[in-house]
mmCIF file of C-alpha atoms in Angstrom:
data_model
loop_
_atom_site.group_PDB
_atom_site.id
_atom_site.type_symbol
_atom_site.label_atom_id
_atom_site.label_comp_id
_atom_site.label_asym_id
_atom_site.label_seq_id
_atom_site.Cartn_x
_atom_site.Cartn_y
_atom_site.Cartn_z
ATOM 1 C CA UNK A 1 69.707 48.623 34.810
ATOM 2 C CA UNK A 2 71.993 50.043 37.983
ATOM 3 C CA UNK A 3 69.855 51.458 41.160
ATOM 4 C CA UNK A 4 71.603 54.351 41.531
ATOM 5 C CA UNK A 5 69.366 56.293 44.072
ATOM 6 C CA UNK A 6 67.187 55.192 46.376
ATOM 7 C CA UNK A 7 63.284 54.741 45.751
ATOM 8 C CA UNK A 8 60.874 54.999 48.610
ATOM 9 C CA UNK A 9 56.778 53.749 47.628
ATOM 10 C CA UNK A 10 54.027 53.863 49.400
ATOM 11 C CA UNK A 11 52.013 50.794 48.329
ATOM 12 C CA UNK A 12 48.405 51.513 48.421
ATOM 13 C CA UNK A 13 47.079 49.543 51.150
ATOM 14 C CA UNK A 14 44.261 51.368 52.150
ATOM 15 C CA UNK A 15 43.949 52.415 55.920
ATOM 16 C CA UNK A 16 47.071 51.513 56.493
ATOM 17 C CA UNK A 17 50.694 51.068 55.768
ATOM 18 C CA UNK A 18 53.394 49.876 53.586
ATOM 19 C CA UNK A 19 56.494 51.319 52.456
ATOM 20 C CA UNK A 20 58.842 49.652 50.699
ATOM 21 C CA UNK A 21 62.349 50.956 51.039
ATOM 22 C CA UNK A 22 65.091 49.941 47.840
ATOM 23 C CA UNK A 23 68.655 51.329 48.102
ATOM 24 C CA UNK A 24 71.533 50.508 45.840
ATOM 25 C CA UNK A 25 73.679 48.607 48.298
ATOM 26 C CA UNK A 26 77.106 46.531 46.404
ATOM 27 C CA UNK A 27 77.434 43.343 49.563
ATOM 28 C CA UNK A 28 73.534 43.137 49.286
ATOM 29 C CA UNK A 29 71.934 40.808 46.675
ATOM 30 C CA UNK A 30 70.976 41.871 43.452
ATOM 31 C CA UNK A 31 73.038 45.189 45.082
ATOM 32 C CA UNK A 32 69.809 46.538 46.632
ATOM 33 C CA UNK A 33 69.499 47.298 50.109
ATOM 34 C CA UNK A 34 65.623 46.234 50.535
ATOM 35 C CA UNK A 35 63.263 46.828 53.547
ATOM 36 C CA UNK A 36 59.516 46.601 53.745
ATOM 37 C CA UNK A 37 58.022 48.936 56.594
ATOM 38 C CA UNK A 38 54.705 47.796 58.279
ATOM 39 C CA UNK A 39 53.032 46.048 55.517
ATOM 40 C CA UNK A 40 48.660 47.516 55.705
ATOM 41 C CA UNK A 41 46.081 44.950 56.819
ATOM 42 C CA UNK A 42 45.140 41.376 56.248
ATOM 43 C CA UNK A 43 41.680 41.568 56.074
ATOM 44 C CA UNK A 44 40.118 40.672 52.817
ATOM 45 C CA UNK A 45 37.178 42.968 53.339
ATOM 46 C CA UNK A 46 39.804 46.124 52.862
ATOM 47 C CA UNK A 47 40.807 44.942 49.037
ATOM 48 C CA UNK A 48 37.442 43.545 48.266
ATOM 49 C CA UNK A 49 36.949 47.290 46.256
ATOM 50 C CA UNK A 50 39.965 47.160 44.316
ATOM 51 C CA UNK A 51 38.485 50.877 42.213
ATOM 52 C CA UNK A 52 41.329 53.238 44.232
ATOM 53 C CA UNK A 53 43.960 50.767 42.950
ATOM 54 C CA UNK A 54 44.668 48.787 46.512
ATOM 55 C CA UNK A 55 46.610 46.132 46.312
ATOM 56 C CA UNK A 56 47.232 43.562 49.579
ATOM 57 C CA UNK A 57 51.825 44.049 50.240
ATOM 58 C CA UNK A 58 51.922 40.718 49.620
ATOM 59 C CA UNK A 59 50.631 40.882 46.184
ATOM 60 C CA UNK A 60 52.627 43.967 45.018
ATOM 61 C CA UNK A 61 56.056 42.620 46.333
ATOM 62 C CA UNK A 62 55.002 39.622 44.004
ATOM 63 C CA UNK A 63 53.936 41.807 41.161
ATOM 64 C CA UNK A 64 57.121 44.227 41.317
ATOM 65 C CA UNK A 65 59.872 40.908 41.747
ATOM 66 C CA UNK A 66 61.076 41.280 44.903
ATOM 67 C CA UNK A 67 63.705 39.056 45.469
ATOM 68 C CA UNK A 68 64.694 39.744 48.800
ATOM 69 C CA UNK A 69 63.796 41.398 52.344
ATOM 70 C CA UNK A 70 66.312 42.494 53.843
ATOM 71 C CA UNK A 71 65.218 44.364 57.080
ATOM 72 C CA UNK A 72 61.493 43.913 57.939
ATOM 73 C CA UNK A 73 60.497 47.214 60.386
ATOM 74 C CA UNK A 74 57.582 46.297 63.006
ATOM 75 C CA UNK A 75 56.404 50.670 64.005
ATOM 76 C CA UNK A 76 54.076 49.367 66.526
ATOM 77 C CA UNK A 77 52.184 46.474 67.086
ATOM 78 C CA UNK A 78 48.187 47.549 64.554
ATOM 79 C CA UNK A 79 47.135 45.859 62.807
ATOM 80 C CA UNK A 80 46.835 48.161 60.100
ATOM 81 C CA UNK A 81 50.727 48.035 59.985
ATOM 82 C CA UNK A 82 51.945 43.747 61.392
ATOM 83 C CA UNK A 83 49.202 42.159 60.251
ATOM 84 C CA UNK A 84 50.480 42.261 56.316
ATOM 85 C CA UNK A 85 53.957 42.499 56.814
ATOM 86 C CA UNK A 86 52.921 38.640 58.837
ATOM 87 C CA UNK A 87 52.082 37.372 55.439
ATOM 88 C CA UNK A 88 55.163 39.308 53.498
ATOM 89 C CA UNK A 89 57.156 37.439 55.913
ATOM 90 C CA UNK A 90 55.484 33.922 54.608
ATOM 91 C CA UNK A 91 56.537 34.729 50.942
ATOM 92 C CA UNK A 92 60.165 36.878 51.737
ATOM 93 C CA UNK A 93 61.519 35.904 55.152
ATOM 94 C CA UNK A 94 63.291 39.090 56.201
ATOM 95 C CA UNK A 95 67.002 38.757 57.321
ATOM 96 C CA UNK A 96 66.448 40.924 60.143
ATOM 97 C CA UNK A 97 63.287 42.264 61.946
ATOM 98 C CA UNK A 98 63.309 45.530 63.321
ATOM 99 C CA UNK A 99 60.815 46.545 66.870
ATOM 100 C CA UNK A 100 60.897 47.263 69.936
ATOM 101 C CA UNK A 101 60.270 44.876 72.578
ATOM 102 C CA UNK A 102 63.149 42.863 73.995
ATOM 103 C CA UNK A 103 63.929 40.458 71.124
ATOM 104 C CA UNK A 104 62.439 37.023 72.874
ATOM 105 C CA UNK A 105 59.334 39.049 74.177
ATOM 106 C CA UNK A 106 57.369 36.762 71.494
ATOM 107 C CA UNK A 107 58.325 32.671 73.423
ATOM 108 C CA UNK A 108 55.398 34.827 76.594
ATOM 109 C CA UNK A 109 52.715 35.839 73.999
ATOM 110 C CA UNK A 110 50.109 33.487 73.915
ATOM 111 C CA UNK A 111 47.710 32.601 71.278
ATOM 112 C CA UNK A 112 44.842 34.895 72.139
ATOM 113 C CA UNK A 113 41.538 34.748 70.902
ATOM 114 C CA UNK A 114 39.689 37.492 68.792
ATOM 115 C CA UNK A 115 35.867 35.070 69.089
ATOM 116 C CA UNK A 116 36.912 36.970 73.088
ATOM 117 C CA UNK A 117 36.998 41.390 71.498
ATOM 118 C CA UNK A 118 33.277 42.746 72.767
ATOM 119 C CA UNK A 119 33.658 45.096 70.002
ATOM 120 C CA UNK A 120 36.446 45.514 66.350
ATOM 121 C CA UNK A 121 39.098 47.403 68.038
ATOM 122 C CA UNK A 122 39.507 44.183 70.217
ATOM 123 C CA UNK A 123 39.004 42.298 67.394
ATOM 124 C CA UNK A 124 41.720 44.325 65.353
ATOM 125 C CA UNK A 125 44.374 43.866 68.727
ATOM 126 C CA UNK A 126 43.637 40.498 69.206
ATOM 127 C CA UNK A 127 44.296 40.130 65.735
ATOM 128 C CA UNK A 128 47.398 42.349 65.575
ATOM 129 C CA UNK A 129 48.502 40.669 68.430
ATOM 130 C CA UNK A 130 49.149 37.105 67.407
ATOM 131 C CA UNK A 131 50.065 37.939 63.862
ATOM 132 C CA UNK A 132 53.117 39.939 65.717
ATOM 133 C CA UNK A 133 54.283 37.189 67.518
ATOM 134 C CA UNK A 134 53.504 34.603 64.872
ATOM 135 C CA UNK A 135 55.454 37.290 62.443
ATOM 136 C CA UNK A 136 58.396 36.861 64.914
ATOM 137 C CA UNK A 137 58.266 33.162 64.572
ATOM 138 C CA UNK A 138 58.312 33.253 61.241
ATOM 139 C CA UNK A 139 61.343 35.361 61.158
ATOM 140 C CA UNK A 140 63.945 33.140 63.517
ATOM 141 C CA UNK A 141 62.616 29.554 61.807
ATOM 142 C CA UNK A 142 63.663 30.985 58.255
ATOM 143 C CA UNK A 143 67.254 32.281 60.174
ATOM 144 C CA UNK A 144 66.088 35.380 60.670
ATOM 145 C CA UNK A 145 67.272 37.707 63.520
ATOM 146 C CA UNK A 146 64.904 39.269 65.594
ATOM 147 C CA UNK A 147 66.513 42.895 66.800
ATOM 148 C CA UNK A 148 65.376 45.108 69.484
ATOM 149 C CA UNK A 149 65.234 48.360 68.440
ATOM 150 C CA UNK A 150 66.905 51.466 70.452
ATOM 151 C CA UNK A 151 66.621 55.292 70.378
ATOM 152 C CA UNK A 152 69.611 56.717 68.261
ATOM 153 C CA UNK A 153 70.200 53.154 67.335
ATOM 154 C CA UNK A 154 71.760 52.971 63.728
ATOM 155 C CA UNK A 155 72.101 51.188 60.674
ATOM 156 C CA UNK A 156 74.694 52.538 57.765
ATOM 157 C CA UNK A 157 73.511 51.522 54.456
ATOM 158 C CA UNK A 158 75.687 52.135 50.770
ATOM 159 C CA UNK A 159 76.750 55.280 49.596
ATOM 160 C CA UNK A 160 76.715 57.216 53.101
ATOM 161 C CA UNK A 161 72.592 56.433 53.843
ATOM 162 C CA UNK A 162 71.325 55.243 57.177
ATOM 163 C CA UNK A 163 68.566 54.565 59.335
ATOM 164 C CA UNK A 164 68.220 56.228 62.199
ATOM 165 C CA UNK A 165 66.416 55.168 65.343
ATOM 166 C CA UNK A 166 64.392 58.677 66.683
ATOM 167 C CA UNK A 167 61.994 57.210 69.288
ATOM 168 C CA UNK A 168 60.711 55.437 70.984
ATOM 169 C CA UNK A 169 62.691 56.786 74.250
ATOM 170 C CA UNK A 170 63.448 53.839 76.660
ATOM 171 C CA UNK A 171 61.027 54.814 79.509
ATOM 172 C CA UNK A 172 58.271 54.611 76.016
ATOM 173 C CA UNK A 173 59.983 50.762 75.780
ATOM 174 C CA UNK A 174 59.980 50.058 79.392
ATOM 175 C CA UNK A 175 55.904 51.098 79.530
ATOM 176 C CA UNK A 176 55.465 48.924 76.028
ATOM 177 C CA UNK A 177 56.873 46.068 78.039
ATOM 178 C CA UNK A 178 55.523 46.511 81.524
ATOM 179 C CA UNK A 179 51.857 47.273 79.775
ATOM 180 C CA UNK A 180 52.196 43.582 77.730
ATOM 181 C CA UNK A 181 53.571 41.961 80.509
ATOM 182 C CA UNK A 182 51.228 42.282 82.295
ATOM 183 C CA UNK A 183 48.047 42.321 80.215
ATOM 184 C CA UNK A 184 49.596 38.047 79.060
ATOM 185 C CA UNK A 185 49.792 37.859 82.738
ATOM 186 C CA UNK A 186 45.783 38.689 82.893
ATOM 187 C CA UNK A 187 43.484 35.458 83.203
ATOM 188 C CA UNK A 188 40.226 37.193 84.395
ATOM 189 C CA UNK A 189 38.988 38.076 80.806
ATOM 190 C CA UNK A 190 37.386 41.463 82.311
ATOM 191 C CA UNK A 191 39.861 42.366 83.500
ATOM 192 C CA UNK A 192 42.223 41.557 80.092
ATOM 193 C CA UNK A 193 39.593 43.251 78.265
ATOM 194 C CA UNK A 194 40.261 46.116 79.676
ATOM 195 C CA UNK A 195 44.180 46.541 79.825
ATOM 196 C CA UNK A 196 43.623 45.002 76.351
ATOM 197 C CA UNK A 197 41.521 48.566 75.658
ATOM 198 C CA UNK A 198 43.804 50.111 77.388
ATOM 199 C CA UNK A 199 47.387 49.295 75.689
ATOM 200 C CA UNK A 200 45.852 49.290 71.801
ATOM 201 C CA UNK A 201 44.810 53.424 73.241
ATOM 202 C CA UNK A 202 48.285 53.827 73.835
ATOM 203 C CA UNK A 203 50.298 51.362 70.844
ATOM 204 C CA UNK A 204 50.203 54.969 68.447
ATOM 205 C CA UNK A 205 52.746 56.749 70.690
ATOM 206 C CA UNK A 206 55.514 53.435 71.136
ATOM 207 C CA UNK A 207 55.528 53.823 67.693
ATOM 208 C CA UNK A 208 59.079 53.081 65.740
ATOM 209 C CA UNK A 209 60.089 56.569 64.750
ATOM 210 C CA UNK A 210 62.600 56.413 61.689
ATOM 211 C CA UNK A 211 64.377 59.360 59.704
ATOM 212 C CA UNK A 212 66.325 57.865 56.665
ATOM 213 C CA UNK A 213 69.231 60.019 55.650
ATOM 214 C CA UNK A 214 70.867 59.316 51.381
ATOM 215 C CA UNK A 215 72.440 61.949 49.818
ATOM 216 C CA UNK A 216 71.613 64.736 51.788
ATOM 217 C CA UNK A 217 67.645 63.955 51.890
ATOM 218 C CA UNK A 218 65.566 63.032 55.021
ATOM 219 C CA UNK A 219 62.585 61.174 55.193
ATOM 220 C CA UNK A 220 60.595 61.076 58.416
ATOM 221 C CA UNK A 221 59.102 57.678 59.160
ATOM 222 C CA UNK A 222 57.354 58.351 62.544
ATOM 223 C CA UNK A 223 54.340 55.375 62.094
ATOM 224 C CA UNK A 224 50.980 56.392 64.394
ATOM 225 C CA UNK A 225 52.774 58.509 66.113
ATOM 226 C CA UNK A 226 49.510 61.625 67.290
ATOM 227 C CA UNK A 227 51.901 65.828 67.209
ATOM 228 C CA UNK A 228 52.556 64.872 71.874
ATOM 229 C CA UNK A 229 55.310 61.727 70.471
ATOM 230 C CA UNK A 230 57.746 63.484 69.464
ATOM 231 C CA UNK A 231 58.798 65.552 72.184
ATOM 232 C CA UNK A 232 62.573 64.465 73.295
ATOM 233 C CA UNK A 233 63.711 64.402 69.966
ATOM 234 C CA UNK A 234 65.937 67.682 68.620
ATOM 235 C CA UNK A 235 64.685 69.927 67.183
ATOM 236 C CA UNK A 236 66.973 68.827 63.710
ATOM 237 C CA UNK A 237 66.810 65.829 64.211
ATOM 238 C CA UNK A 238 63.021 66.141 63.139
ATOM 239 C CA UNK A 239 63.774 68.201 59.729
ATOM 240 C CA UNK A 240 62.624 66.315 56.752
ATOM 241 C CA UNK A 241 62.737 66.841 53.014
ATOM 242 C CA UNK A 242 59.778 64.336 53.011
ATOM 243 C CA UNK A 243 57.588 63.824 56.053
ATOM 244 C CA UNK A 244 54.762 61.044 56.339
ATOM 245 C CA UNK A 245 52.869 62.489 58.541
ATOM 246 C CA UNK A 246 51.059 60.137 61.716
ATOM 247 C CA UNK A 247 48.021 58.784 62.019
ATOM 248 C CA UNK A 248 46.997 58.084 58.951
ATOM 249 C CA UNK A 249 46.431 62.477 58.383
ATOM 250 C CA UNK A 250 44.245 62.410 61.596
ATOM 251 C CA UNK A 251 43.487 65.776 63.679
ATOM 252 C CA UNK A 252 46.049 64.991 66.183
ATOM 253 C CA UNK A 253 49.073 63.775 63.783
ATOM 254 C CA UNK A 254 50.412 66.917 63.807
ATOM 255 C CA UNK A 255 50.003 70.127 64.774
ATOM 256 C CA UNK A 256 50.721 73.967 62.551
ATOM 257 C CA UNK A 257 54.769 74.048 65.597
ATOM 258 C CA UNK A 258 55.560 70.414 64.889
ATOM 259 C CA UNK A 259 55.513 71.371 61.054
ATOM 260 C CA UNK A 260 57.424 74.639 60.848
ATOM 261 C CA UNK A 261 59.886 72.859 62.021
ATOM 262 C CA UNK A 262 59.938 69.718 60.434
ATOM 263 C CA UNK A 263 59.771 72.236 57.566
ATOM 264 C CA UNK A 264 59.307 69.463 54.970
ATOM 265 C CA UNK A 265 58.485 69.894 50.237
ATOM 266 C CA UNK A 266 56.321 67.447 50.114
ATOM 267 C CA UNK A 267 54.237 65.273 52.630
ATOM 268 C CA UNK A 268 53.008 61.733 52.327
ATOM 269 C CA UNK A 269 49.361 61.070 54.310
ATOM 270 C CA UNK A 270 48.749 57.031 54.576
ATOM 271 C CA UNK A 271 44.630 57.477 54.519
ATOM 272 C CA UNK A 272 41.967 55.626 52.919
ATOM 273 C CA UNK A 273 40.004 56.494 49.625
ATOM 274 C CA UNK A 274 36.792 56.527 51.927
ATOM 275 C CA UNK A 275 38.293 58.952 54.488
ATOM 276 C CA UNK A 276 38.027 55.687 57.215
ATOM 277 C CA UNK A 277 38.223 57.746 61.439
ATOM 278 C CA UNK A 278 38.229 61.374 60.140
ATOM 279 C CA UNK A 279 41.900 60.142 57.468
ATOM 280 C CA UNK A 280 43.311 62.458 55.778
ATOM 281 C CA UNK A 281 40.866 65.356 58.057
ATOM 282 C CA UNK A 282 40.416 68.296 55.588
ATOM 283 C CA UNK A 283 41.805 71.268 58.200
ATOM 284 C CA UNK A 284 44.775 68.706 58.450
ATOM 285 C CA UNK A 285 45.535 68.881 54.464
ATOM 286 C CA UNK A 286 44.560 72.826 54.170
ATOM 287 C CA UNK A 287 47.380 73.337 57.075
ATOM 288 C CA UNK A 288 49.399 71.433 54.508
ATOM 289 C CA UNK A 289 48.658 73.326 51.328
ATOM 290 C CA UNK A 290 48.037 76.993 53.187
ATOM 291 C CA UNK A 291 52.629 76.308 53.976
ATOM 292 C CA UNK A 292 52.794 76.245 50.775
ATOM 293 C CA UNK A 293 53.919 72.239 51.367
ATOM 294 C CA UNK A 294 51.982 69.209 48.639
ATOM 295 C CA UNK A 295 49.901 66.904 49.734
ATOM 296 C CA UNK A 296 50.332 63.251 48.561
ATOM 297 C CA UNK A 297 48.167 60.029 49.581
ATOM 298 C CA UNK A 298 48.872 56.453 49.334
ATOM 299 C CA UNK A 299 45.183 55.695 48.342
ATOM 300 C CA UNK A 300 42.818 58.138 47.198
ATOM 301 C CA UNK A 301 40.693 59.914 49.277
ATOM 302 C CA UNK A 302 38.599 62.894 48.250
ATOM 303 C CA UNK A 303 40.318 65.719 48.290
ATOM 304 C CA UNK A 304 39.082 70.240 47.722
ATOM 305 C CA UNK A 305 41.519 70.028 44.818
ATOM 306 C CA UNK A 306 39.722 67.627 42.505
ATOM 307 C CA UNK A 307 40.235 63.230 42.548
ATOM 308 C CA UNK A 308 43.559 60.919 42.845
ATOM 309 C CA UNK A 309 44.540 59.318 40.421
ATOM 310 C CA UNK A 310 44.100 54.851 40.991
ATOM 311 C CA UNK A 311 47.168 53.722 42.091
ATOM 312 C CA UNK A 312 48.895 50.675 43.382
ATOM 313 C CA UNK A 313 51.565 52.661 44.838
ATOM 314 C CA UNK A 314 53.150 56.533 45.303
ATOM 315 C CA UNK A 315 57.333 56.130 44.731
ATOM 316 C CA UNK A 316 59.794 58.735 45.382
ATOM 317 C CA UNK A 317 63.594 59.126 44.246
ATOM 318 C CA UNK A 318 65.859 60.055 46.406
ATOM 319 C CA UNK A 319 68.565 61.680 45.806
ATOM 320 C CA UNK A 320 71.135 64.449 45.743
ATOM 321 C CA UNK A 321 70.058 67.293 43.363
ATOM 322 C CA UNK A 322 66.517 65.809 42.484
ATOM 323 C CA UNK A 323 63.522 67.068 43.590
ATOM 324 C CA UNK A 324 61.561 65.360 46.428
ATOM 325 C CA UNK A 325 58.742 65.110 43.383
ATOM 326 C CA UNK A 326 56.344 61.392 43.780
ATOM 327 C CA UNK A 327 54.388 59.542 41.143
ATOM 328 C CA UNK A 328 50.911 58.341 41.075
ATOM 329 C CA UNK A 329 51.647 53.816 39.784
ATOM 330 C CA UNK A 330 48.685 52.494 38.227
#
């Protein structure tokens, strides 16, 4: 059956994000432009409990018979976003990889030993850096193209659709490149780990913020950007019908003022069923409901309004005159 509208699917990868975008475009294979925006975690422990419907993104792509990926987007280098994408690329190498570092930067990254980590956060960040480098290698080895995405860059899609990068700014990209270069130039273990932790803390607000426009509908996907990370973006660019809340719905992910500017019909929160790290924070969920905005969840965190049904994914059909209503897919 010919697909006539955009599909946006939030895969249940537990604590993490994996978003599948499908748009009708005659020039693409099978007539569909297909993109994977982040890929969740590659940690086996994340998927040991499948009671909420959790599924690794690489398994989901195979079960849904996704035959190609025109684009992968690495919003930022954290394990719960990039590591699952690296495994997905082993099955479906992308035609193009969007990310925010210079195209050949990965060539200067050495393999890092997670055993050097002094805590779980360092361990995960070391693994994320290795997986980012490997994702770049896999993309190029399979004939794909790596693109450094600058603020304002646009990719036009089928019909009147397009993808637009709203952040990070040129200054933020330069900061990220400098911090990464200093990290990999450091040979003394103590100083290396100190720089590692500092970059880990700053990484969220280096996220790619994506705006998707299709048939007069707008979707805003900010990676892990917190409420302070939208400064400098024109307010009219932030207005969206569907908003994926930043930083898994933790308390720093949104403010009431920002939510009024975005003014979404629906919000997606990629929080885990165990509400790890205070994701899907009750104050955030209450703020949404007080403003009359329906929250949806990629996993099944407990909420005051009752249980969310177990599901492998949350799907929205996006198009002109189509209600912005999500469907939980079991």
